[in-house]
mmCIF file of C-alpha atoms in Angstrom:
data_model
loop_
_atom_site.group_PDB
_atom_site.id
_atom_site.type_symbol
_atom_site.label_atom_id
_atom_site.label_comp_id
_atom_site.label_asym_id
_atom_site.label_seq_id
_atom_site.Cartn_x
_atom_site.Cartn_y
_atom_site.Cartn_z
ATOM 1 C CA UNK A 23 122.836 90.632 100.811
ATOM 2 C CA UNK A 24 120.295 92.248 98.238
ATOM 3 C CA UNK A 25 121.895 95.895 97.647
ATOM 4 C CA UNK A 26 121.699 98.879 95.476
ATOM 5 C CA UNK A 27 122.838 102.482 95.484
ATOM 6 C CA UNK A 28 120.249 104.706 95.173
ATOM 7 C CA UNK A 29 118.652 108.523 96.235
ATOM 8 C CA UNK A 30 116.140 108.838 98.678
ATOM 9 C CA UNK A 31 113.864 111.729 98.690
ATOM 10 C CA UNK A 32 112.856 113.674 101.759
ATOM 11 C CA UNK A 33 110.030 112.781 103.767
ATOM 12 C CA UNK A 34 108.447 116.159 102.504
ATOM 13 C CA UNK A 35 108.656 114.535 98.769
ATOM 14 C CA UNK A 36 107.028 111.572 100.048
ATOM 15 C CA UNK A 37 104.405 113.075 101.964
ATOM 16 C CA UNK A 38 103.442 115.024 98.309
ATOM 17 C CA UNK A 39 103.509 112.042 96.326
ATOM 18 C CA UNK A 40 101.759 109.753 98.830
ATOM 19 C CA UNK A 41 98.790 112.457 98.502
ATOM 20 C CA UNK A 42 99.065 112.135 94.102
ATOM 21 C CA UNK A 43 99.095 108.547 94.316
ATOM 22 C CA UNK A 44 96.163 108.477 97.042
ATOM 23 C CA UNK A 45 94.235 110.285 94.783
ATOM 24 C CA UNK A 46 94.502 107.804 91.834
ATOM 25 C CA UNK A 47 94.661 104.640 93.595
ATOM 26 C CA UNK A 48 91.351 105.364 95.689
ATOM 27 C CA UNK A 49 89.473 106.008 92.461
ATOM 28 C CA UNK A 50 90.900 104.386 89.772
ATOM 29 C CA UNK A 51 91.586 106.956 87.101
ATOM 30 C CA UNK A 52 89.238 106.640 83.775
ATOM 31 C CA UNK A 53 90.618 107.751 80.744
ATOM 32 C CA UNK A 54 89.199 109.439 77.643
ATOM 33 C CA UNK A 55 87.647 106.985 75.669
ATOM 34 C CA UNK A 56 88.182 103.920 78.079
ATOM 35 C CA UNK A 57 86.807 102.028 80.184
ATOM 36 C CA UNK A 58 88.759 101.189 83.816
ATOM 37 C CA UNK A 59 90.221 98.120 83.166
ATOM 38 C CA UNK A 60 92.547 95.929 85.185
ATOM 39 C CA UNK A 61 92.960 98.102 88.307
ATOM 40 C CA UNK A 62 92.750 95.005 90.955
ATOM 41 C CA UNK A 63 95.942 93.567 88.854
ATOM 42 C CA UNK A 64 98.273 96.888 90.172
ATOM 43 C CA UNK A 65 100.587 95.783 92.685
ATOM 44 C CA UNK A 66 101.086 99.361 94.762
ATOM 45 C CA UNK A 67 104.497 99.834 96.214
ATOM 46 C CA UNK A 68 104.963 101.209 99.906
ATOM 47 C CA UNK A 69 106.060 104.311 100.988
ATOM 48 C CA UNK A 70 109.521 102.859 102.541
ATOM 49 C CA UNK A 71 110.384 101.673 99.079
ATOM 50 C CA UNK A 72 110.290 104.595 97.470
ATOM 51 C CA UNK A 73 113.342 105.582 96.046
ATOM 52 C CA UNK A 74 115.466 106.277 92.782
ATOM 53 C CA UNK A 75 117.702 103.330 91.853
ATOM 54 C CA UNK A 76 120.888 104.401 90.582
ATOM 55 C CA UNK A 77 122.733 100.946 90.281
ATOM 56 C CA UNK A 78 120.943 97.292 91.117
ATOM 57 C CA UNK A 79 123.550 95.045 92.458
ATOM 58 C CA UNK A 80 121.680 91.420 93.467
ATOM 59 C CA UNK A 81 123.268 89.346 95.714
ATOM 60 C CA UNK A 82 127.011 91.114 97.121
ATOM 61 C CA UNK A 83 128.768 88.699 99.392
ATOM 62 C CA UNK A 84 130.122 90.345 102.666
ATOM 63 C CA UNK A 85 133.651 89.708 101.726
ATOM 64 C CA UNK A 86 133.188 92.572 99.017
ATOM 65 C CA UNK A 87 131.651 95.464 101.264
ATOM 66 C CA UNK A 88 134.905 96.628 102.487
ATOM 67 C CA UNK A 89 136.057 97.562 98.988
ATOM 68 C CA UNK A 90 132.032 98.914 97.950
ATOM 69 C CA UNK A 91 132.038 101.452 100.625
ATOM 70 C CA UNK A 92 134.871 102.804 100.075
ATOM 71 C CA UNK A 93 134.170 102.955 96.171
ATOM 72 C CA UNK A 94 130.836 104.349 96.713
ATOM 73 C CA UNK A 95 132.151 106.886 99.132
ATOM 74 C CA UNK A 96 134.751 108.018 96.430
ATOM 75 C CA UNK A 97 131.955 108.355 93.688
ATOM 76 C CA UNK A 98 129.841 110.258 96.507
ATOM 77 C CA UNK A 99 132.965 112.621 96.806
ATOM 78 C CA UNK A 100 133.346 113.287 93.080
ATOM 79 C CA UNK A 101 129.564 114.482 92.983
ATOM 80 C CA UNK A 102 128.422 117.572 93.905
ATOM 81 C CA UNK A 103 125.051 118.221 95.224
ATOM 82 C CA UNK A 104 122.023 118.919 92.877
ATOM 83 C CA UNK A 105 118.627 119.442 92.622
ATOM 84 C CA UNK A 106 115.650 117.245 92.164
ATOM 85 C CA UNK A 107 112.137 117.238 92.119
ATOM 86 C CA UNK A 108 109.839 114.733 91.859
ATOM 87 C CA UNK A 109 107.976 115.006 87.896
ATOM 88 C CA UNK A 110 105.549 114.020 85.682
ATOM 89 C CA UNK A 111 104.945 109.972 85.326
ATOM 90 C CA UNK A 112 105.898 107.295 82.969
ATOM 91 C CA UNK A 113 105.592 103.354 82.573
ATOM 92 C CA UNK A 114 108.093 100.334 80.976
ATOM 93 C CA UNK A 115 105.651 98.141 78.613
ATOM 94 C CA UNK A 116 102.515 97.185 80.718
ATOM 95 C CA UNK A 117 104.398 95.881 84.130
ATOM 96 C CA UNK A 118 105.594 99.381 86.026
ATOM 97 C CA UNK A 119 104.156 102.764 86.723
ATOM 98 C CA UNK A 120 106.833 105.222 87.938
ATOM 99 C CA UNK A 121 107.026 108.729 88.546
ATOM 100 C CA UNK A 122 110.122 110.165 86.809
ATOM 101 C CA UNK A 123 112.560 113.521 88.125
ATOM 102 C CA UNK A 124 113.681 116.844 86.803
ATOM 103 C CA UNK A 125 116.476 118.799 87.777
ATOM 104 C CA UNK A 126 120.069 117.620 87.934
ATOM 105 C CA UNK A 127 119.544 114.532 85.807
ATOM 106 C CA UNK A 128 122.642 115.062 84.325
ATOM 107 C CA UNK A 129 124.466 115.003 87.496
ATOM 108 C CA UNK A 130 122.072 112.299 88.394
ATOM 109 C CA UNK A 131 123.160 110.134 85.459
ATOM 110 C CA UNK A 132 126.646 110.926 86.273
ATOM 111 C CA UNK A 133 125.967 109.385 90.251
ATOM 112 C CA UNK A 134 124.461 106.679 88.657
ATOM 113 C CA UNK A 135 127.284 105.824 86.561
ATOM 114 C CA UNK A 136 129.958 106.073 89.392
ATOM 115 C CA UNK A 137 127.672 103.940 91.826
ATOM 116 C CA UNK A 138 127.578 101.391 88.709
ATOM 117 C CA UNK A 139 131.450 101.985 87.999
ATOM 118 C CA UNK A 140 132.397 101.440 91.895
ATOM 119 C CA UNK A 141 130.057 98.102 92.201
ATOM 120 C CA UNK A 142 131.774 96.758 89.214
ATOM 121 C CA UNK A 143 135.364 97.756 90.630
ATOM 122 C CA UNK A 144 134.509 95.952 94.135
ATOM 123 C CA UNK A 145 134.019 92.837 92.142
ATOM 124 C CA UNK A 146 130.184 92.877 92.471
ATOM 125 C CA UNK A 147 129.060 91.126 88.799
ATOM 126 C CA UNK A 148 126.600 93.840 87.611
ATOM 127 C CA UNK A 149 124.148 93.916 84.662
ATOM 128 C CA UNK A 150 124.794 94.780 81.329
ATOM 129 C CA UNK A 151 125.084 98.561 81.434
ATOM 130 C CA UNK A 152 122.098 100.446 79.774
ATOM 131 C CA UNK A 153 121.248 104.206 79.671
ATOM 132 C CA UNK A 154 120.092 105.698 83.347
ATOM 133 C CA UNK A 155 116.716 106.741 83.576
ATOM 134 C CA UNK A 156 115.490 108.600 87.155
ATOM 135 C CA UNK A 157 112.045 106.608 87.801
ATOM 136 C CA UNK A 158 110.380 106.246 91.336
ATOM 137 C CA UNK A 159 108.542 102.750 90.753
ATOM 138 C CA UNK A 160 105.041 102.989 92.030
ATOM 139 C CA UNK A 161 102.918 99.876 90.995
ATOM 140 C CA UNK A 162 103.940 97.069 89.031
ATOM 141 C CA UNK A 163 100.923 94.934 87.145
ATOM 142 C CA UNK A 164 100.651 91.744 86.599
ATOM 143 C CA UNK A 165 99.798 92.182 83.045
ATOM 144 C CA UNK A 166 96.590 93.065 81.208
ATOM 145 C CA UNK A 167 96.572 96.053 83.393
ATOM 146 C CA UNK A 168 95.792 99.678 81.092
ATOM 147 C CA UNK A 169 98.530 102.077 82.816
ATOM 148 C CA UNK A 170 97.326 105.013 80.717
ATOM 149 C CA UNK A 171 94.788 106.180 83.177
ATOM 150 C CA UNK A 172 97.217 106.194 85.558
ATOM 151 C CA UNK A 173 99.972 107.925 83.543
ATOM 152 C CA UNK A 174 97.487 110.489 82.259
ATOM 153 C CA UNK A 175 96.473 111.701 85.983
ATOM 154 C CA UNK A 176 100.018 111.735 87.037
ATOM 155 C CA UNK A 177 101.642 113.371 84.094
ATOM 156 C CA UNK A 178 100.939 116.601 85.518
ATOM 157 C CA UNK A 179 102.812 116.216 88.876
ATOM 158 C CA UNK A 180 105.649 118.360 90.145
ATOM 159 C CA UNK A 181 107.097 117.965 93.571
ATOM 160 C CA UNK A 182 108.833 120.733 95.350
ATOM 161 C CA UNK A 183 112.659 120.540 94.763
ATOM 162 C CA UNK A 184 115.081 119.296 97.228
ATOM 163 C CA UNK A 185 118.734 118.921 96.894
ATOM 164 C CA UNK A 186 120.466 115.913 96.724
ATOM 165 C CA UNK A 187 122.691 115.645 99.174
ATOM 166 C CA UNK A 188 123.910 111.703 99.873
ATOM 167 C CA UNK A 189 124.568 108.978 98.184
ATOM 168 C CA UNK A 190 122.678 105.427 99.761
ATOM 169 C CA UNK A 191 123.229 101.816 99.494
ATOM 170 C CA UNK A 192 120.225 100.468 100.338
ATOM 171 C CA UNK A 193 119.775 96.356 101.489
ATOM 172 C CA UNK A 194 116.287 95.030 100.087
ATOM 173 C CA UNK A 195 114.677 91.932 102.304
ATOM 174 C CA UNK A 196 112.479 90.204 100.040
ATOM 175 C CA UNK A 197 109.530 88.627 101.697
ATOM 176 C CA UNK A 198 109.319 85.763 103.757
ATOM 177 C CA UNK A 199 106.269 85.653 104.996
ATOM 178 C CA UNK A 200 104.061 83.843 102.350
ATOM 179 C CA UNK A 201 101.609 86.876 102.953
ATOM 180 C CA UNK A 202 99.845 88.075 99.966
ATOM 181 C CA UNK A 203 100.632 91.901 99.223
ATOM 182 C CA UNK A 204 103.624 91.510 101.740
ATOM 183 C CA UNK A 205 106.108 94.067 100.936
ATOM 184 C CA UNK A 206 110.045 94.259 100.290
ATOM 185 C CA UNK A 207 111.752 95.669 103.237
ATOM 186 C CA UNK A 208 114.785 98.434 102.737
ATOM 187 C CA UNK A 209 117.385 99.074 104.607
ATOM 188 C CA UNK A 210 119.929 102.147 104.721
ATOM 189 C CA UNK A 211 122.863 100.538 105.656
ATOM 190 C CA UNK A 212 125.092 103.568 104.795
ATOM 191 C CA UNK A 213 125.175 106.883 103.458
ATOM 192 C CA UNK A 214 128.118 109.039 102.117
ATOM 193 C CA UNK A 215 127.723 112.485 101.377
ATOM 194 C CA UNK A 216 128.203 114.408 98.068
ATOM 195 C CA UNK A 217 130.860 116.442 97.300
ATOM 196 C CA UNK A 218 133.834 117.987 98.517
#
């Protein structure tokens, strides 16, 4: 199975950043100086995968789950609750547009690193370990694409806070279908509270 931990905002969270991203994506964003350029090449995520990542594991192999819930559950435990709130946007090179978070990013950071620490305990071979940053991927381009339109219109975005309350692992089906535009699916298949 395709896994990884992650937070999952509220439906109210969505339903703010579905109407920001509606906004931009039904008429492309121009910025100063520059022409709109590349907008066919976005690749738009869905609603159901949106989501912050806190540890990408790949492939796990059933035989390990046993051992990753109850690791993830521990590092759910050790974390208390915090707040979030969706915030401002931001981009890797020219192939994702994400909307970042503010709030408990330190306690973030720290959930991150315990979902990472407990994968890697369970025996699931993880990724070279690089500094945690709180994105909410909402397009990825194909290349060519000018995200600074984009980035410019979102920058100014601020969700209403929630408070983190669980810990997810979520299972990603990739598609099957052949279909162009088809979508990942994502799957909860458990949650373990935070804190005490």
């Amino acid at each position: 199975m395709r896994l990884f931990a992650a937070v999952m905002p509220p439906q109210e969270a969505v339903e703010e950043l579905r109407e920001a991203v509606g906004a931009v994506r039904g008429a492309p964003p121009v910025a100063q100086d520059r022409p709109p350029v590349g907008h066919e090449r976005l690749r738009w995520t869905g609603e159901a995968g949106w989501h912050f990542t806190l540890a990408f594991m790949g492939e796990v192999r059933d035989t390990v789950l046993p051992d990753l819930y109850a690791r993830l559950a521990r590092a759910a435990h050790r974390t208390d609750p915090f707040p979030l709130r969706i915030h401002g946007s931001g981009h890797f090179g020219e192939r994702a547009l994400w909307v970042g978070a503010a709030g408990g990013l330190d306690q973030m950071r720290m959930l991150a690193e315990r979902a990472d620490a407990a994968a890697r305990r369970a025996g699931v071979p993880m990724d070279q370990h690089r500094r945690y940053t709180a994105h909410l991927t909402l397009a990825r381009s194909h290349g060519g694409t000018d995200l600074h339109p984009y980035l410019e219109a979102l920058a100014g975005f601020e969700g209403t806070p929630w408070r983190v309350g669980e810990l997810s692992l979520v299972r990603s089906n990739l598609p099957t279908g052949g279909v162009p535009g088809e979508q990942p699916r994502y799957e909860v298949l458990e949650a373990w509270p935070l804190g005490a």
